[in-house]
Coordinates of C-alpha atoms (C1' of nucleotides) in Angstrom, one line a residue:
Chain T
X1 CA 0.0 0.0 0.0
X2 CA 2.2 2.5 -1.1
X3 CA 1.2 6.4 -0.2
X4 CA 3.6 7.6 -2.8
X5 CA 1.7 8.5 -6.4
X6 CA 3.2 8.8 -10.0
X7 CA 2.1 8.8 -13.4
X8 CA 2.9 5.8 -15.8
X9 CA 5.5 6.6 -17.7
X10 CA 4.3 6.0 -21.7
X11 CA 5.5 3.2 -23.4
X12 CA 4.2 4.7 -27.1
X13 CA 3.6 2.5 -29.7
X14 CA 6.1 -0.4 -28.9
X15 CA 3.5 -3.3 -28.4
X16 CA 2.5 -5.7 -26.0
X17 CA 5.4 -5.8 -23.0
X18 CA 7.7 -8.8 -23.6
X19 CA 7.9 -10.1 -19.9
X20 CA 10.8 -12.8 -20.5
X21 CA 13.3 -12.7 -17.6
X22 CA 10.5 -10.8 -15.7
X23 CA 9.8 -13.1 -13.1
X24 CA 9.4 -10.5 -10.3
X25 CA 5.9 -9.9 -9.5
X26 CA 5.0 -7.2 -6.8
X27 CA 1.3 -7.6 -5.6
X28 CA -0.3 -4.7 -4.2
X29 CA -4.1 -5.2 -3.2
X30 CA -5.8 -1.4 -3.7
X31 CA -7.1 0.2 -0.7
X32 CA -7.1 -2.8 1.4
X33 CA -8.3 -1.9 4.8
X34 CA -11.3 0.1 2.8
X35 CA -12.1 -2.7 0.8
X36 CA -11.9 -5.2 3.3
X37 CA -13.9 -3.1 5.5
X38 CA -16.6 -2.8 2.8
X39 CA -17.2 -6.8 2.8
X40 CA -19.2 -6.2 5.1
X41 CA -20.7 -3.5 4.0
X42 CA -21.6 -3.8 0.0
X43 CA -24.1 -0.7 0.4
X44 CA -20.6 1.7 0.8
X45 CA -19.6 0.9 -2.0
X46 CA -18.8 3.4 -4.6
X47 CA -19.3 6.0 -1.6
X48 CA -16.4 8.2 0.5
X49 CA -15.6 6.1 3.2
X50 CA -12.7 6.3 5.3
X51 CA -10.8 3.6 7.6
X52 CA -9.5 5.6 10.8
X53 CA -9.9 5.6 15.0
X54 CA -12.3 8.0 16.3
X55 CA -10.1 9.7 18.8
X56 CA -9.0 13.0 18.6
X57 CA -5.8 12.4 17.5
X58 CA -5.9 9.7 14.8
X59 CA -5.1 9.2 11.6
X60 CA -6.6 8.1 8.2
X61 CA -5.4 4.0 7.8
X62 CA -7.0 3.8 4.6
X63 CA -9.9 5.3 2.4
X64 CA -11.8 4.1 -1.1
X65 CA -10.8 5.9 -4.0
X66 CA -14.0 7.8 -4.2
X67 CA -12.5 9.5 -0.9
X68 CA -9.3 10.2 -1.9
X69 CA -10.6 12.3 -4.8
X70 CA -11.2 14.3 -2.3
X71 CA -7.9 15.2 -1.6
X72 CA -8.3 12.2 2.0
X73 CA -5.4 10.0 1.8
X74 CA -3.5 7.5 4.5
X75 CA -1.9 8.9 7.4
X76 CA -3.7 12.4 7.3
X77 CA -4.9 13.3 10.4
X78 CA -8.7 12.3 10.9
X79 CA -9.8 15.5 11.7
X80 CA -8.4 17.0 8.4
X81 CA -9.4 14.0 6.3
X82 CA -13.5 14.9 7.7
X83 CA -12.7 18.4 6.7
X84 CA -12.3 17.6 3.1
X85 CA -14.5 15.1 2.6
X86 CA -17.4 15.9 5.6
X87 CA -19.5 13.1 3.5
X88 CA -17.4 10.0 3.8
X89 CA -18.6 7.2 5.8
X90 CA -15.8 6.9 8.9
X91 CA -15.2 3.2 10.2
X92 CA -13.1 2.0 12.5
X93 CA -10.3 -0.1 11.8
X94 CA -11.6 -4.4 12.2
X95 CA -7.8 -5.7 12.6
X96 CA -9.0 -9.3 13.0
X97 CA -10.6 -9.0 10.0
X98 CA -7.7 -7.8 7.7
X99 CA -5.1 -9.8 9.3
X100 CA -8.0 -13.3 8.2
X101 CA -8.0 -11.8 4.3
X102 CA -4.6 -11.6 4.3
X103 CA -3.6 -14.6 5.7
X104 CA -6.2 -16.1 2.8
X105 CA -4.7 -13.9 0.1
X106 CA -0.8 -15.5 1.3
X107 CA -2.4 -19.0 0.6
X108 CA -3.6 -17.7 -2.3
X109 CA 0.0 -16.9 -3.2
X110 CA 1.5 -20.1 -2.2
X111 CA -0.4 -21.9 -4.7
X112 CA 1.6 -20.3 -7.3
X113 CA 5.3 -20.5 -5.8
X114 CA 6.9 -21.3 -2.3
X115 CA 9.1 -18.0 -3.1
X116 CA 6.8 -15.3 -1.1
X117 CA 8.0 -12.4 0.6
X118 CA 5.4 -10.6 2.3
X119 CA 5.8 -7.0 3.2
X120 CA 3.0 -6.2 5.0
X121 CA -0.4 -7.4 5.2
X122 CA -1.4 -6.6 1.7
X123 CA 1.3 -7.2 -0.6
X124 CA 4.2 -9.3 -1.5
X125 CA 7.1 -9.8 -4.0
X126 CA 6.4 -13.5 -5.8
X127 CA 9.2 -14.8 -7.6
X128 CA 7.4 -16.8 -10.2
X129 CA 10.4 -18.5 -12.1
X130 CA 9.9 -21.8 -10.7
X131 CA 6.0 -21.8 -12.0
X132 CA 6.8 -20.5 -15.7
X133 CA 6.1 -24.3 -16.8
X134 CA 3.4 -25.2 -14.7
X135 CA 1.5 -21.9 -15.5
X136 CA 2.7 -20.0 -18.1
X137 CA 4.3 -16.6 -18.5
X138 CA 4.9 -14.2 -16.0
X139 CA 1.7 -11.6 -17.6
X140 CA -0.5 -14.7 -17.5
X141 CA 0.6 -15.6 -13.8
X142 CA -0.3 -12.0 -12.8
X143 CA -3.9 -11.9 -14.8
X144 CA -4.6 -15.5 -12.8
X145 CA -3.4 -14.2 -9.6
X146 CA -5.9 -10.8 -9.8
X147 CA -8.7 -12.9 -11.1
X148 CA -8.8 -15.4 -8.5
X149 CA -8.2 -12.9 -5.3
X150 CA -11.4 -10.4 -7.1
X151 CA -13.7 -14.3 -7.2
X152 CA -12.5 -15.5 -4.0
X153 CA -12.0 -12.0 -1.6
X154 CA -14.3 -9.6 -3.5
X155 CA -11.4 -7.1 -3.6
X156 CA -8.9 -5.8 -6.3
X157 CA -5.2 -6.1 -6.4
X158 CA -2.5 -4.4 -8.3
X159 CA 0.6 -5.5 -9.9
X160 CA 4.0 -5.1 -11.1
X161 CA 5.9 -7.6 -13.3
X162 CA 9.5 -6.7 -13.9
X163 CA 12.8 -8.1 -13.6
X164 CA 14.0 -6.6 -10.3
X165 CA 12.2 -6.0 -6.8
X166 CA 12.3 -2.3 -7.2
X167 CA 10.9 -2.0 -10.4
X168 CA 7.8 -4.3 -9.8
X169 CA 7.1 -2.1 -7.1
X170 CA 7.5 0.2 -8.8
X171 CA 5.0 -0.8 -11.5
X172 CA 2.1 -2.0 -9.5
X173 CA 2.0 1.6 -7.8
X174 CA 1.8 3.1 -11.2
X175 CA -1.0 0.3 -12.0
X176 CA -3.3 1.1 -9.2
X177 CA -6.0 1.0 -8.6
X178 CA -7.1 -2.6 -10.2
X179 CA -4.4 -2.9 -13.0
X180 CA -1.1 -4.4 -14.4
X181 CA 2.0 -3.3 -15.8
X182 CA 4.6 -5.2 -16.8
X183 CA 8.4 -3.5 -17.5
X184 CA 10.3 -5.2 -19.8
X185 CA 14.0 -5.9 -19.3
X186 CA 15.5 -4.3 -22.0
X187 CA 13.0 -1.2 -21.2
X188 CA 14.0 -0.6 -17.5
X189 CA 16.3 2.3 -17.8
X190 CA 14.3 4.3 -20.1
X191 CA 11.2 3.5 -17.4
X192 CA 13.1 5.0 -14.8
X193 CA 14.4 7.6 -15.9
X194 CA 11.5 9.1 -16.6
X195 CA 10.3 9.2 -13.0
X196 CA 10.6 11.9 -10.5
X197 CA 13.4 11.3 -8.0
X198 CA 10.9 10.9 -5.3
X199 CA 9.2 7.5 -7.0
X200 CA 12.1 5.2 -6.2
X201 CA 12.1 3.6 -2.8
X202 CA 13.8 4.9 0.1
X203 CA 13.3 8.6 -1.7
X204 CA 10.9 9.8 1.3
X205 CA 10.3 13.7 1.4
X206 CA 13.6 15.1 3.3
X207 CA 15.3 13.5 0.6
X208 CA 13.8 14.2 -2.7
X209 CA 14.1 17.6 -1.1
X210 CA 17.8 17.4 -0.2
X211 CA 17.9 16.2 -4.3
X212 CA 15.9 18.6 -5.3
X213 CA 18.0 21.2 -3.6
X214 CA 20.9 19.7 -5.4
X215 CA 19.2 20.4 -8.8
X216 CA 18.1 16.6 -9.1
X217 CA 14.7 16.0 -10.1
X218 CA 14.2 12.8 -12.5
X219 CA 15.7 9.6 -11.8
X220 CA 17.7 10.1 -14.9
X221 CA 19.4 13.6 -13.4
X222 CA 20.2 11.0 -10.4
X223 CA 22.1 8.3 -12.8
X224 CA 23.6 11.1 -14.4
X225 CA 24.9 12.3 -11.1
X226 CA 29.1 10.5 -9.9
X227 CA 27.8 8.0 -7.5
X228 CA 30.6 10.3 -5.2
X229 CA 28.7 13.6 -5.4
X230 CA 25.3 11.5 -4.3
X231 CA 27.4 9.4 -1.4
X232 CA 28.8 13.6 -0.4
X233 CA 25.3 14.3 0.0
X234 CA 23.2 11.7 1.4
X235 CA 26.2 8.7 2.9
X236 CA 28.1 6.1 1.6
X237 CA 25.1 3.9 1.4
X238 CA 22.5 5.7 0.7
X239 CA 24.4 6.9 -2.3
X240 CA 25.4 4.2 -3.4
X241 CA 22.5 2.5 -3.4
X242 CA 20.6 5.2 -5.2
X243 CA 22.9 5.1 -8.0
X244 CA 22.4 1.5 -8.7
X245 CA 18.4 1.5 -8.3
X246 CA 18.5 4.6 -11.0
X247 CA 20.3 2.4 -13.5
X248 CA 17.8 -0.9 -12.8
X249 CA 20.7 -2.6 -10.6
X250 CA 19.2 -3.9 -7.8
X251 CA 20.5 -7.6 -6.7
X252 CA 17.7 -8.6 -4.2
X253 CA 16.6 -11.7 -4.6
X254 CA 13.0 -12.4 -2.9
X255 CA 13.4 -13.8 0.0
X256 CA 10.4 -16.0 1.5
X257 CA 11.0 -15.7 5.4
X258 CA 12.0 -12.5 7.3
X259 CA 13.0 -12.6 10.8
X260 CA 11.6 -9.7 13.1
X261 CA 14.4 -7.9 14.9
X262 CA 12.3 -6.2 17.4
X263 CA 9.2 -6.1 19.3
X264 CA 7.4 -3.3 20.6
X265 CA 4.4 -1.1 21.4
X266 CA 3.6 2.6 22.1
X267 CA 0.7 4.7 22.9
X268 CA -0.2 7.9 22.0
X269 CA -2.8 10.0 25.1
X270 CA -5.7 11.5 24.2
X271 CA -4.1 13.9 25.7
X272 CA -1.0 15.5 27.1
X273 CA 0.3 13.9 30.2
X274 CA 2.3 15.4 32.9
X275 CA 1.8 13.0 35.8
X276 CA 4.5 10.3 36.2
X277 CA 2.3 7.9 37.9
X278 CA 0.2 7.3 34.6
X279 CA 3.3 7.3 32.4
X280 CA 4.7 4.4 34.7
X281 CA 1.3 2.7 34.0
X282 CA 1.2 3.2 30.8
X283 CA 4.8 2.1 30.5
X284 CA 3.9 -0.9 32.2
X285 CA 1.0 -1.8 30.2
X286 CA 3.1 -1.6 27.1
X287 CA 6.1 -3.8 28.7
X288 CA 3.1 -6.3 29.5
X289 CA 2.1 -6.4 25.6
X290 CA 5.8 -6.5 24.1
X291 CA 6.6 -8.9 26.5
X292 CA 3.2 -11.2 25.7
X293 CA 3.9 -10.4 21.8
X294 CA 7.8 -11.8 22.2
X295 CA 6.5 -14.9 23.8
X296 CA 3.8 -15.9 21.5
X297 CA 6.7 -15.3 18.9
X298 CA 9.0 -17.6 20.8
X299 CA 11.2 -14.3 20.7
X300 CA 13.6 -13.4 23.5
X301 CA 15.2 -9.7 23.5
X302 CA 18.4 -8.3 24.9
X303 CA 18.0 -4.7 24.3
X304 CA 15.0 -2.6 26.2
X305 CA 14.2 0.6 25.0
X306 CA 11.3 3.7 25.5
X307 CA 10.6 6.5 23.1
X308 CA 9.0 9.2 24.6
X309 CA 7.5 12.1 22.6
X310 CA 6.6 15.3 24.3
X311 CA 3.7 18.3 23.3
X312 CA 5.8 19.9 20.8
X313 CA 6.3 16.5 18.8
X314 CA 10.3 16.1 19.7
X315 CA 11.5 12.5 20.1
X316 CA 13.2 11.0 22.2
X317 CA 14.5 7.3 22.3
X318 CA 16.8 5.8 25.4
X319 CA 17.7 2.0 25.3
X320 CA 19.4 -0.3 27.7
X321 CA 21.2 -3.8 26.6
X322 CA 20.8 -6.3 29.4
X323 CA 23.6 -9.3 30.2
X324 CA 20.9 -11.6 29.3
X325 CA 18.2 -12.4 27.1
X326 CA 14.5 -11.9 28.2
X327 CA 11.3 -11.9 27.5
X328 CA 9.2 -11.4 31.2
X329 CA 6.9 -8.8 31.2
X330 CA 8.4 -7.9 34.7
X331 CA 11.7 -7.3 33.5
X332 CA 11.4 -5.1 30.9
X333 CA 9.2 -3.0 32.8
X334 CA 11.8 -2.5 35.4
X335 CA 14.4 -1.4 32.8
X336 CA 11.8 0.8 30.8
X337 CA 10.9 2.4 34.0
X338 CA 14.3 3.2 34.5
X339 CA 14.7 4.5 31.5
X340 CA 12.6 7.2 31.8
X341 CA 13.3 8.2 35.3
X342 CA 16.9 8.3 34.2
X343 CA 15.2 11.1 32.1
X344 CA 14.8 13.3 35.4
X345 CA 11.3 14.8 33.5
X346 CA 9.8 17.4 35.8
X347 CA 6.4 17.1 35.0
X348 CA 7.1 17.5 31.1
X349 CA 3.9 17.3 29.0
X350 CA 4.1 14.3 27.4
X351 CA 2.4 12.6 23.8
X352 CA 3.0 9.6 23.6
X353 CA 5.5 6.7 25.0
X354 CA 6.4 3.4 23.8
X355 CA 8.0 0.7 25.1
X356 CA 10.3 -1.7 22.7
X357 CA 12.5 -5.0 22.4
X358 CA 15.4 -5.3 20.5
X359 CA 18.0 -7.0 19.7
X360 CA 15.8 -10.5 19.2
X361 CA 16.6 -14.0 19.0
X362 CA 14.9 -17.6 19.2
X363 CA 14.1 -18.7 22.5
X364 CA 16.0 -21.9 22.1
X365 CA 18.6 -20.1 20.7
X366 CA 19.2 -18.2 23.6
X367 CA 18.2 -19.8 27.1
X368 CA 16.8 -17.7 30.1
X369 CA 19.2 -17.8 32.7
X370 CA 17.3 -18.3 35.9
X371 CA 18.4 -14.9 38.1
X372 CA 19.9 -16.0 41.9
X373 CA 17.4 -13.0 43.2
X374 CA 14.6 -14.6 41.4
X375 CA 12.0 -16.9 43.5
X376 CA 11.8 -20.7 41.7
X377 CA 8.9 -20.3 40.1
X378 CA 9.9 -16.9 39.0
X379 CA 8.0 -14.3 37.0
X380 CA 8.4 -16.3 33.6
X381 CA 6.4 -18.9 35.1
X382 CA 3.4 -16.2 36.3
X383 CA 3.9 -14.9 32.8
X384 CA 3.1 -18.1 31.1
X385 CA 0.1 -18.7 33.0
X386 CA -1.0 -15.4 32.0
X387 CA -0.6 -16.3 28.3
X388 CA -2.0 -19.3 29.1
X389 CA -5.6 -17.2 30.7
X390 CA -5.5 -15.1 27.5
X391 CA -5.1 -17.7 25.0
X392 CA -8.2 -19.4 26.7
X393 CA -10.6 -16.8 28.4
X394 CA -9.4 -13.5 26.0
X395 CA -6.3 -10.8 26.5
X396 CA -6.4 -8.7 28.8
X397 CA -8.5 -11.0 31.5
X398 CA -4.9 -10.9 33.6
X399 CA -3.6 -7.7 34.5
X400 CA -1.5 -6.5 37.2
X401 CA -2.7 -5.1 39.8
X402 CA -1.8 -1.3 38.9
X403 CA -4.1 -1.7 35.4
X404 CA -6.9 -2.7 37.3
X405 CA -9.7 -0.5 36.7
X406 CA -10.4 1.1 40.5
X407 CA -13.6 0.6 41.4
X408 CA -13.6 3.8 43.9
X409 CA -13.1 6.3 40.4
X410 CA -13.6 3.8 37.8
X411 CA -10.3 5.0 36.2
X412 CA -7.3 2.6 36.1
X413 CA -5.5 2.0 39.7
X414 CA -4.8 5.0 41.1
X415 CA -1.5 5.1 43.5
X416 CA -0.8 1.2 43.5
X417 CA 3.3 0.2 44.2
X418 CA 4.6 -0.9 40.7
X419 CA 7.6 -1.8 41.3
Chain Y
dT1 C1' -2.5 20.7 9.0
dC2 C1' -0.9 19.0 13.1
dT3 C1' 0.8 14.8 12.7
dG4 C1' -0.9 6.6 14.6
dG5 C1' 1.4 2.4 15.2
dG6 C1' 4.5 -1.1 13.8
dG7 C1' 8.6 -1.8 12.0
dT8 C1' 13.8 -1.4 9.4
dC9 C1' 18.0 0.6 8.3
dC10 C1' 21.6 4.0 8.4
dT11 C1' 24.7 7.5 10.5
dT12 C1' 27.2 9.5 14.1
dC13 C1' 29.3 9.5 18.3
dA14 C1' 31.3 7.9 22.6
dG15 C1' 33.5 4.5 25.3
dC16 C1' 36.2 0.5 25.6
dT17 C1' 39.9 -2.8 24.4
dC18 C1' 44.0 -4.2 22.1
Chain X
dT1 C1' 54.0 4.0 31.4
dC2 C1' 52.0 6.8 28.0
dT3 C1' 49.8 7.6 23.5
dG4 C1' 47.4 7.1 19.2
dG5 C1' 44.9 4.4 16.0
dA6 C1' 41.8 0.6 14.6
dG7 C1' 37.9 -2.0 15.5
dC8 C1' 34.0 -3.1 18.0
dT9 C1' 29.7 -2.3 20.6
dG10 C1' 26.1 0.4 22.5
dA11 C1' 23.4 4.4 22.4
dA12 C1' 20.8 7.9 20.1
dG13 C1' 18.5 10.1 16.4
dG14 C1' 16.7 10.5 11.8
dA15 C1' 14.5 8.9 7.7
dC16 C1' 11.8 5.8 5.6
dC17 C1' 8.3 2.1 4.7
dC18 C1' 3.3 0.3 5.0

DNA sequence: TCTGGGGTCCTTCAGCTC
DNA sequence: TCTGGAGCTGAAGGACCC
């Protein structure tokens, strides 16, 4: 779901796309959270309806197309998006839902080849050179694939066919909404570079600014560019890599499993907070669901860190490595804790905090030492039975004491100890 | 206009060890 | 014993992605 938007560049009058060698496909369903929320709701559609929380301060997940001709589009602050398009239908995000489509729309995938990289929940590169045999050419793979996801999920999909990862993304982004473009090899460089600077990946607005500043504004200007002027400008890397993506190089191969490197959760208030009592609740309620998420993952963490972002929207991160792996709940909460009174805050106004794990490996692969201060049946143990509750009776139905709603003001506990 | 939540990757800097 | 450089690791921040 890519918020970026370009034109297609045009291919004039050179004839059907030969797709050989293009065995990259790039699937991109079109407004997914809108049009899985719309399942449910089949007299929405063709109407403005947008996909967001209805809190003051969220923002706009997704929207149908007939919204964003409004101007609505992801990640705009709700209350703007209702200020353009005071029409549109708002309804809130159905998680369970999307994460059930797109666990159908993976299968879907697999059924054409084993090489799957998902990159979120609604698209994924498919390297379809194994299947070429079995199902034809890489164009006919991609009209099967949108066919069968429109019969069986009632929603469209996009796609790119090319012979690299970045230029099928690429492509299905210029395909959208409900289409298919297929690059040829040989025509790669001249598809590029005719593209703004700020269509190829990793080109996010500081940049194509910082390019722009530099007199850079086509991908061609960019390969045009010695690869040491771009590495002055934005890092060895970064330049580097820019150089190659604007000439079509770009090695990746599709890689079906990626490991998660961290964990985490954060929160942003309703409103500013300023009272340190509920930020060491709310730190501990987001050290309870890191630590819950790392265990259903069979994920243990070294590295604990908070992110703390005050009223005027500056950031701050802090992070602590441990001598030991962990994933208890109680643990991480002591360090995060610490972490932020290390801060010395004197009743700063605060946004939002968040809680995170880093620095993650298996469980087997890295065995929870058993702590000399710890009782035998330690907190990992409490933790497991916790999971244990959830998985049967629902999360949340464990909670420590301090999240408790008090029955005496009905808000969570009040001045509970939580160490 | 007023900015969510979940992530990844890169750069820079400081401290430590050899 | 002191000093400087290389290499590593951790910490912090920024940019980017969906």
């Amino acid at each position: 779901m890519s918020r970026r938007q370009f034109t297609a560049p045009d291919r004039g009058d050179l004839g059907p796309p030969d797709d050989t060698g293009c065995t990259v496909l790039h699937v991109d369903m079109d407004a997914f959270y809108a049009s899985a929320s719309l399942i449910s709701r089949p007299d929405l559609r063709g109407k403005p309806v947008i996909i967001g929380g209805a809190s003051g301060r969220s923002v706009v997940l997704s929207a149908t197309y007939e919204a964003r001709a409004f101007g609505v589009a992801s990640a705009m602050p709700m209350a703007r998006a209702r200020r353009l398009c005071p029409q549109a239908v708002v309804i809130e995000p159905d998680h369970r839902r999307y994460a059930a489509i797109s666990e159908a729309i993976m299968a879907t995938f697999a059924t054409i080849t084993e090489s799957v990289e998902p990159l979120s929940l609604d698209e994924a590169f498919l390297d379809v050179a194994g299947a070429l045999r079995r199902l034809g050419s890489p164009t006919r793979i991609a009209e099967q694939l949108r066919d069968t996801i429109a019969d069986e999920q009632g929603i469209t999909c996009s796609v790119g066919v090319a012979s690299t990862k970045f230029v099928a993304k690429l492509a299905s982004t210029l395909a959208k909404p409900d289409g298919l473009i297929v690059v040829p090899r040989d025509e790669t460089v001249s598809f590029l570079h005719q593209l703004p600077v700020g269509a190829i990946w990793g080109v996010g607005d500081k940049t194509e600014e910082h390019l722009h500043r530099l007199g850079l504004r086509t991908v061609a200007d960019l390969a045009h560019t010695p690869v040491e002027t771009l590495q002055r400008a934005l890092g060895d890397v970064a330049g580097q890599s820019l150089h190659d993506l604007a000439w079509g190089r770009d090695p990746r191969a599709v890689v079906p499993q990626r490991r998660e490197k961290s964990i985490g959760a954060d929160e942003t208030f309703a409103h500013d907070i300023d009272d340190p009592a509920r930020i060491h609740r709310e730190l501990l309620r987001l050290s309870d669901r890191t630590a819950a998420r790392a265990r259903s993952a069979g994920m243990t963490g070294r590295t604990v860190s908070i992110k703390v972002r005050f009223a005027d929207f500056t950031t701050i991160t802090r992070s602590k490595t441990l001598r030991h792996h962990t994933d208890v709940s109680r643990e991480i909460f002591a360090t995060a804790r610490e972490l932020y009174d290390r801060l010395g805050l004197q009743r700063a106004r605060v946004r939002l905090v968040g809680v995170r794990l880093e620095g993650l490996v298996r469980s087997a692969e890295a065995p929870i030492q058993g702590r000399l201060d710890e009782p035998e049946h330690g907190w990992r143990d409490a933790d497991r039975a916790v999971d244990r509750a959830s998985a049967r009776f629902g999360a949340g139905v464990v909670r420590p004491a301090s999240l408790m709603p008090d029955p005496t003001s009905g808000s969570l506990g009040g001045q509970r100890d939580l160490s």
